[in-house]
Short mmCIF file of C-alpha atoms in Angstrom, two decimals:
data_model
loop_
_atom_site.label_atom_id
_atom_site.label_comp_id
_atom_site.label_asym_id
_atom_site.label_seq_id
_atom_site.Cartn_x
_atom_site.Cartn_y
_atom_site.Cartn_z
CA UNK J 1 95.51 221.75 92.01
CA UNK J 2 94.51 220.68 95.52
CA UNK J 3 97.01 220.97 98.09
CA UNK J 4 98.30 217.61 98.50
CA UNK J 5 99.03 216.90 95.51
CA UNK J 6 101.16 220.66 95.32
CA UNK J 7 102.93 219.05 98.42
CA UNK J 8 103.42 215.92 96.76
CA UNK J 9 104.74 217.61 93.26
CA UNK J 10 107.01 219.79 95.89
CA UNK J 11 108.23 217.14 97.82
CA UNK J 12 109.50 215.41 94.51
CA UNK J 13 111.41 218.82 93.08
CA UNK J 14 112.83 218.91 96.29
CA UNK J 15 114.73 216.06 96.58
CA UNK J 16 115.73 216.35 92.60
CA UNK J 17 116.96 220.46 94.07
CA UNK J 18 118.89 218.55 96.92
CA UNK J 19 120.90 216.89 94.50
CA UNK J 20 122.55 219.95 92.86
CA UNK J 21 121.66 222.77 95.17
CA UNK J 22 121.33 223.58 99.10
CA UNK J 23 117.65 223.98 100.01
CA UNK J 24 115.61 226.66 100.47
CA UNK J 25 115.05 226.61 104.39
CA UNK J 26 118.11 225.86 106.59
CA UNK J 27 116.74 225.46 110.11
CA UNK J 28 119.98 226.09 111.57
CA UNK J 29 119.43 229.98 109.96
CA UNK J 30 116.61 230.29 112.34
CA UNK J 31 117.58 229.78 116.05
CA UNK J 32 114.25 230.73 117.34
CA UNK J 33 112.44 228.15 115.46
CA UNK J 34 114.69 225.66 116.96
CA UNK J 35 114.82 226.25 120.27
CA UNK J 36 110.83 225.77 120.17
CA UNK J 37 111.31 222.37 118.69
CA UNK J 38 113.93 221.35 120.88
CA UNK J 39 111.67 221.94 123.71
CA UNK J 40 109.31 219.49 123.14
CA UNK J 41 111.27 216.90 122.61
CA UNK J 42 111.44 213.85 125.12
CA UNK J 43 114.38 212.94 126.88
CA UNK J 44 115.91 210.24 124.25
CA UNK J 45 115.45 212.32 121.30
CA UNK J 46 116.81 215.43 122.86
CA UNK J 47 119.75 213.56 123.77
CA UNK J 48 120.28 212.61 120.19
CA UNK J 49 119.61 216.05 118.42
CA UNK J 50 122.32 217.04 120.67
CA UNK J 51 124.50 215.00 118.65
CA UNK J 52 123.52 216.62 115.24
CA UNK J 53 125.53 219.60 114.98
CA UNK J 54 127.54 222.16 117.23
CA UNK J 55 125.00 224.28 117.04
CA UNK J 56 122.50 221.94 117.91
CA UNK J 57 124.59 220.75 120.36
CA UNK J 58 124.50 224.71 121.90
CA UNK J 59 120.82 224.63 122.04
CA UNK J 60 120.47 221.22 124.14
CA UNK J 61 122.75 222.89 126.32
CA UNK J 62 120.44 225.54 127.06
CA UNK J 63 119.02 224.52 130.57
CA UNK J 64 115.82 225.95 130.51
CA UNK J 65 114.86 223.09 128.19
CA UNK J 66 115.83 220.65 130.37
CA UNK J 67 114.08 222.67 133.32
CA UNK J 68 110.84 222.32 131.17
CA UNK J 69 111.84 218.39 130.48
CA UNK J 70 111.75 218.25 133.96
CA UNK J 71 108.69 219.40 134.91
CA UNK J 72 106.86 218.22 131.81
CA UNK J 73 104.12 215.42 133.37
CA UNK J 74 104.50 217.38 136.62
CA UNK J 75 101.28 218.80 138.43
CA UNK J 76 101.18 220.99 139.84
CA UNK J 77 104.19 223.06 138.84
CA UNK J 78 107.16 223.65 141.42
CA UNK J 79 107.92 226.93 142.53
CA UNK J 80 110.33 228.93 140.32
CA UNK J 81 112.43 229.66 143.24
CA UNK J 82 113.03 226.30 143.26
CA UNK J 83 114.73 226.86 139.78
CA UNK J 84 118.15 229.25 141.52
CA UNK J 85 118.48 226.53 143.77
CA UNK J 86 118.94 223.52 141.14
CA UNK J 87 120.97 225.96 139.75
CA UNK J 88 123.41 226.75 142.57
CA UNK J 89 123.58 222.74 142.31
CA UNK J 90 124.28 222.79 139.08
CA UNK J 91 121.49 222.93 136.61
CA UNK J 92 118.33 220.80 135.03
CA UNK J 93 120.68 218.83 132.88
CA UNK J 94 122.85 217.92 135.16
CA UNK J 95 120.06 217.34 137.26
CA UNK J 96 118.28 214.81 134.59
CA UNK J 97 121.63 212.94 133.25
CA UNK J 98 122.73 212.17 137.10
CA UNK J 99 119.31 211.31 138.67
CA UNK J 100 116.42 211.49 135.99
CA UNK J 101 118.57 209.35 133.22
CA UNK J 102 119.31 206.46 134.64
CA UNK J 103 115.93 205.72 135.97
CA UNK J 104 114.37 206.33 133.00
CA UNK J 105 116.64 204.38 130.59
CA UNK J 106 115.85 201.61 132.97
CA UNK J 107 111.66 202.29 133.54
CA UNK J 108 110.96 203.84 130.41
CA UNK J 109 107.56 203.39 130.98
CA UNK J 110 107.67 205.08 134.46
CA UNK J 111 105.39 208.10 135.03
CA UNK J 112 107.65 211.12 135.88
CA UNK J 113 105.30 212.66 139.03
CA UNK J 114 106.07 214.97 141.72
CA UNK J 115 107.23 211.97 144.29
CA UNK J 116 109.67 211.03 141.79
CA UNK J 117 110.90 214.63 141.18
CA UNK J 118 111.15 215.37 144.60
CA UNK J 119 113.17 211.79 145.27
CA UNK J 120 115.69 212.53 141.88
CA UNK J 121 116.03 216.44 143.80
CA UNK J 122 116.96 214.94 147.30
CA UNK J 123 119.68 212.43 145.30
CA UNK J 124 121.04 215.41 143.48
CA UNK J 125 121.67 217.31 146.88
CA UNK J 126 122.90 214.02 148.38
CA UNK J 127 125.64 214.23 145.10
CA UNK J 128 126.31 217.82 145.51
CA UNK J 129 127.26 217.72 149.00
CA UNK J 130 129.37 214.52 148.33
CA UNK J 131 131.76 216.39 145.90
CA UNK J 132 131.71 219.23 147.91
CA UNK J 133 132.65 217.82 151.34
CA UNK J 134 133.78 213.78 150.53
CA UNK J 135 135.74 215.07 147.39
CA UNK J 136 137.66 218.15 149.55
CA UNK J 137 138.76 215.10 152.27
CA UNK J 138 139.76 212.44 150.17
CA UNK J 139 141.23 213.81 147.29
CA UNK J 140 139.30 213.68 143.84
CA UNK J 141 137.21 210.43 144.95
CA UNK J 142 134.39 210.47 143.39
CA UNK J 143 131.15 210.63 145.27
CA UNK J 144 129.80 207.17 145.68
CA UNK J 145 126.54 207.48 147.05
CA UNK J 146 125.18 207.44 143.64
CA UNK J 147 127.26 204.94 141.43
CA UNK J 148 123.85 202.51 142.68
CA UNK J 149 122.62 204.22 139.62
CA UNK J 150 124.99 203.08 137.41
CA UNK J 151 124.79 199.57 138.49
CA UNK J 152 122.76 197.01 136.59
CA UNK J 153 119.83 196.21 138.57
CA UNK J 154 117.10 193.40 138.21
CA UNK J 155 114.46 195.70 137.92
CA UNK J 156 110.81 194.07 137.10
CA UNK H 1 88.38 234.90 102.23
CA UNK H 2 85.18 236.26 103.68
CA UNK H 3 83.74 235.32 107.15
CA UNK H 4 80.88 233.96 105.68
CA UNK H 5 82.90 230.50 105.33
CA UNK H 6 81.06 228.22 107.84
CA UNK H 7 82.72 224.67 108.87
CA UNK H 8 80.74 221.44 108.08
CA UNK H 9 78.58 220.91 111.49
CA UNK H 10 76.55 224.17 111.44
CA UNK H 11 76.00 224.38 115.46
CA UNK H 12 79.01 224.42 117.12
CA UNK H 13 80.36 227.20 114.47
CA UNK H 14 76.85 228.78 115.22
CA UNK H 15 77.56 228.96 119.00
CA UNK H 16 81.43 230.09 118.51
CA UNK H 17 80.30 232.93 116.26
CA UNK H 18 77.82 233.98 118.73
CA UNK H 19 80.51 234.12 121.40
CA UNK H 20 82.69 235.85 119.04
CA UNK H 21 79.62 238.87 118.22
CA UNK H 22 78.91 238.59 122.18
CA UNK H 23 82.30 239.56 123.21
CA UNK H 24 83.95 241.28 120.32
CA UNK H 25 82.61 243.92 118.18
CA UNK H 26 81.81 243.30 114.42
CA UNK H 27 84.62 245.11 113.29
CA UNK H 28 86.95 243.70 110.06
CA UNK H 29 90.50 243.69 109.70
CA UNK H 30 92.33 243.76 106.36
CA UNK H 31 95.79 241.96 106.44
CA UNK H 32 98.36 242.06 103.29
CA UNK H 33 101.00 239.86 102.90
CA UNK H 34 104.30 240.63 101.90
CA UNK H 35 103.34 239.47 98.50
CA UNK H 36 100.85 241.71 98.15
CA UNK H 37 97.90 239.20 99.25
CA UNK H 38 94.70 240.47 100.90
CA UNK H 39 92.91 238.62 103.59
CA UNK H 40 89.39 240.59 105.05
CA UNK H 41 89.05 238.65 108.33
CA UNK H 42 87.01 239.16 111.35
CA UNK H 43 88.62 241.22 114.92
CA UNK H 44 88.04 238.41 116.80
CA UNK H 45 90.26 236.37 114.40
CA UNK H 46 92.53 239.06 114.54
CA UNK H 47 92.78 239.16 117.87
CA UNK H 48 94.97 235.77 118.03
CA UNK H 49 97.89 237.22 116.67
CA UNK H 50 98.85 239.12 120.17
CA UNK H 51 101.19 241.49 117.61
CA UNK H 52 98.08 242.62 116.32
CA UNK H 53 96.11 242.43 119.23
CA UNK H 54 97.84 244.73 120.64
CA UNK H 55 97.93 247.46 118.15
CA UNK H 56 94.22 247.37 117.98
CA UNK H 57 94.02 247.76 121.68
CA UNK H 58 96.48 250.94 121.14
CA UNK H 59 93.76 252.21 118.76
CA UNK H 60 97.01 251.83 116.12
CA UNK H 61 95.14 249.34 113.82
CA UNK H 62 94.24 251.41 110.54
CA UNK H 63 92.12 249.51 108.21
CA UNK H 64 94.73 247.76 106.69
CA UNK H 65 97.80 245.92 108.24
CA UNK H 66 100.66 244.77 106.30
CA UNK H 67 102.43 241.68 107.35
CA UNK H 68 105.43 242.23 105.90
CA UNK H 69 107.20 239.01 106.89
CA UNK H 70 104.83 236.44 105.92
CA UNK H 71 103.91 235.27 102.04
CA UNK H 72 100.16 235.36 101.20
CA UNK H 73 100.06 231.29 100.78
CA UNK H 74 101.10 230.85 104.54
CA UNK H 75 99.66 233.57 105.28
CA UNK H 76 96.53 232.12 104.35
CA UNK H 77 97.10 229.01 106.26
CA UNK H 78 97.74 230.67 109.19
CA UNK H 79 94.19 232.42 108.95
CA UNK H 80 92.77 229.41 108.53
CA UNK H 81 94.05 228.24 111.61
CA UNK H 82 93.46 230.63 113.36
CA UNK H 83 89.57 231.05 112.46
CA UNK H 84 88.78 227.00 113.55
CA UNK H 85 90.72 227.75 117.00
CA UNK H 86 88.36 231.34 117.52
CA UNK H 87 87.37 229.69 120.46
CA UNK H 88 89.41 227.28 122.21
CA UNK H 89 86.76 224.37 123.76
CA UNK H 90 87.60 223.21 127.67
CA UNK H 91 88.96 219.46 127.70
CA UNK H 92 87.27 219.27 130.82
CA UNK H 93 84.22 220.76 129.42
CA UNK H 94 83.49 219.80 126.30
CA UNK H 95 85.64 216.59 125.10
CA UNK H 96 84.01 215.87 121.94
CA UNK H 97 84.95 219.66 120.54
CA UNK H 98 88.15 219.18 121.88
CA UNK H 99 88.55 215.80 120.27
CA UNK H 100 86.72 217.01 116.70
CA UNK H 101 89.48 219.86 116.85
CA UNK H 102 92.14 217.28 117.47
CA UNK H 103 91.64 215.83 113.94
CA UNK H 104 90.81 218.75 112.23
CA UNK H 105 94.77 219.89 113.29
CA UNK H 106 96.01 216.50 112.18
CA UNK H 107 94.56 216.54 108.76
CA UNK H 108 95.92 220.25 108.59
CA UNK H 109 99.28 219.47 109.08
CA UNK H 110 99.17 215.97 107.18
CA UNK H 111 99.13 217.84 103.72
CA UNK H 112 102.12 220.65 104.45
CA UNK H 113 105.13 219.43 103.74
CA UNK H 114 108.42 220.24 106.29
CA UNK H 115 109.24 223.33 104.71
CA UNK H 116 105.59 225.22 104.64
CA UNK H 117 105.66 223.75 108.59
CA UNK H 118 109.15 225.63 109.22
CA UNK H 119 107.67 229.00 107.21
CA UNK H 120 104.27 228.57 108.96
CA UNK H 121 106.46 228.67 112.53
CA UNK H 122 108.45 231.77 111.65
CA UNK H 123 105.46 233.81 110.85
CA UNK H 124 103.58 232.53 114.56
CA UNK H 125 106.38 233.40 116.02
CA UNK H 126 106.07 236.55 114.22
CA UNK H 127 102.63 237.20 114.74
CA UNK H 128 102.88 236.00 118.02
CA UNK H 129 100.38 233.75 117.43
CA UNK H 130 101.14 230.86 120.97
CA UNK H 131 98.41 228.54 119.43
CA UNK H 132 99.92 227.64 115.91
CA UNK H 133 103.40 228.02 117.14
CA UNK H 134 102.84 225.55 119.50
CA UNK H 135 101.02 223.01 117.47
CA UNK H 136 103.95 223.45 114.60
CA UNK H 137 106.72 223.10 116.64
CA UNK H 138 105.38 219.74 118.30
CA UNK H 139 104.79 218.33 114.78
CA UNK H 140 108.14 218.71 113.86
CA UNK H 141 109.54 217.78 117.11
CA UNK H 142 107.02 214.13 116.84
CA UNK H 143 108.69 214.05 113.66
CA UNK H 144 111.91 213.65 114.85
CA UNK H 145 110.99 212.05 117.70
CA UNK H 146 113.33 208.36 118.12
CA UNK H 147 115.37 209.28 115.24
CA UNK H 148 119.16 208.91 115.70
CA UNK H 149 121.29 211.46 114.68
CA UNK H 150 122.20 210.39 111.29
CA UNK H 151 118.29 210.64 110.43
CA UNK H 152 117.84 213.66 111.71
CA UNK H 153 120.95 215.30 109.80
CA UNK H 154 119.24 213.87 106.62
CA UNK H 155 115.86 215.00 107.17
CA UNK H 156 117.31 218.51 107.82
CA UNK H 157 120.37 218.46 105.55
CA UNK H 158 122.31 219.66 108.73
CA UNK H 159 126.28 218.99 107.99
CA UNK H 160 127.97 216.97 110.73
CA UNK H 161 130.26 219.51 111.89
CA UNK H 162 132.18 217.78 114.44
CA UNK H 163 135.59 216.32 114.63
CA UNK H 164 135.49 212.51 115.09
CA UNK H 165 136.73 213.18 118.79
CA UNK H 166 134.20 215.86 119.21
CA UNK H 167 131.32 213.62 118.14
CA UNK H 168 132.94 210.66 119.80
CA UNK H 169 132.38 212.78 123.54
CA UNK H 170 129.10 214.57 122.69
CA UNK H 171 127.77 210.47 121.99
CA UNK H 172 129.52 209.21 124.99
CA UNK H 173 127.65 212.27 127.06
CA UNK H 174 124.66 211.53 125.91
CA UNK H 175 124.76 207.95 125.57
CA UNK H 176 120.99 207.04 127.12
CA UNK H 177 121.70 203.91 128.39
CA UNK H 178 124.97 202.55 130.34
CA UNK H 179 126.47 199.39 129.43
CA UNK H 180 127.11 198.36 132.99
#
């Protein structure tokens, strides 16, 4: 029997097994395997494993995915000690939902480069220092310097 | 499986085996699968799965290693594998390899279905074997690439665990584009 057609004869068992009986191979059994899948996703899909499960939820959470989302079309690669200083801001995720996000939900075409890593870094400082001194003066304001993101823009 | 099994264009397999005798000895390694499956395969082959890299270079490689984790059928797809990607060709170099090598992966994959993929990933990561475990993992992740949710639970038969509140926060989170 050739090997497709195994697949093919597999492929049909399985969904009569999925009827009656939970399969074989649960990914969520195998944490390793999905942490490597995870990690190549792209920014919308990883956003919309994270709404699978709780555990998959978990996983997204893990920031060293983002960090590598991040990075991904970058060249040459930052420094890692560049990594314990987004994370004394407060991560790669919240690093790509605040700056990364919004640009690219709007450009999604947009090649992510150095220029625009290094322009999303300086806006998450910008934030950063906005909570920490703006939101200690006036209360629980929020930062506005970057609500421009959130604003609907006639972008061409 | 022997080593004697050449691919279909005879000179670029001539040139990688010639690499491989250059800079490896001619030494075989036995492999048995859990299942009690024998694969003969060349050191140089061998030599991708860094687990068993590294007990050859601690002289602990006996003439036959048992791979107790892994079933003889993946098993065997892993070897093959790993025998077309011997030696790696330079994008820069050599584009046409590269490219040939590109297709030869696709076709691989096309006839596995998701759960052979998932086993095939285990035993990589086992093996320790960077190569496959990369390519496997980025064909499932393209396959879920732009699904929503929903699909994704389906293809995996993942229950949706969350309270409606729960899952009504975790969407608004990660809600990819703002509605003004």
């Amino acid at each position: 029997m050739s090997g497709k057609r195994i697949s093919m004869v597999e492929k049909s068992n399985n969904k009569r097994q999925r009827v009656n009986q939970v399969p074989k191979f649960s990914i969520n059994d195998h944490h390793d395997v999905l942490v490597e899948i995870l990690r190549r996703l792209d920014g919308p899909s990883l956003c919309s494993a994270a709404c699978v499960c709780r555990l998959w939820s978990a996983v997204a959470r893990n920031d060293s995915i983002w960090e590598e989302l991040c990075f991904r079309q970058v060249s040459p690669r930052p420094s890692l000690s560049l990594r314990s200083v987004v994370s004394a801001l407060g991560g790669y995720r919240c690093l790509y939902f605040l700056c990364i996000r919004p640009v690219l939900a709007r450009l999604p075409k947009l090649r992510w480069t150095r220029d625009q890593l290094q322009l999303s870094l300086s806006l998450y400082c910008v934030h950063y220092y906005e909570r920490l001194y703006v939101g200690a003066w006036l209360g629980d304001a929020p930062p506005s310097s970057l609500m421009f993101l959130r604003k609907p823009v006639n972008v061409v | 499986m022997s080593s004697s099994k050449k691919s279909s264009d005879g000179k670029s397999s001539e040139i990688e085996e010639a690499v491989a005798s250059l800079t490896m000895p001619f030494n075989k390694i036995l492999l048995t699968s859990s299942d009690g499956e024998s694969f003969e395969i060349d050191e140089a082959v061998a030599r991708k799965f860094q687990i068993i890299a590294h007990m050859i270079e601690d002289d602990c490689a006996g003439k036959a290693i048992p791979i107790d984790n892994v079933t003889g059928d993946i098993l065997s797809k892993i070897i093959e594998y790993a025998k077309k990607h011997v030696v790696e060709p330079d994008e820069d170099e050599d584009e046409e390899a590269k490219k040939k090598l590109d297709s030869w992966d696709a076709k691989f994959v096309e006839k596995l279905d998701l759960e052979t993929i998932f086993k095939i990933i285990l035993a990589a990561n086992y093996l320790n074997f960077e190569g496959l475990l990369g390519f496997a993992s980025q064909t499932v992740a393209d396959y879920i690439k732009d699904k929503t949710p929903e699909e994704v639970r389906e293809i995996f038969n993942i229950e949706n665990d969350f309270t409606p509140e729960e899952e009504e926060a975790i969407r608004k989170e990660n809600a990819w584009t703002f509605n003004g």
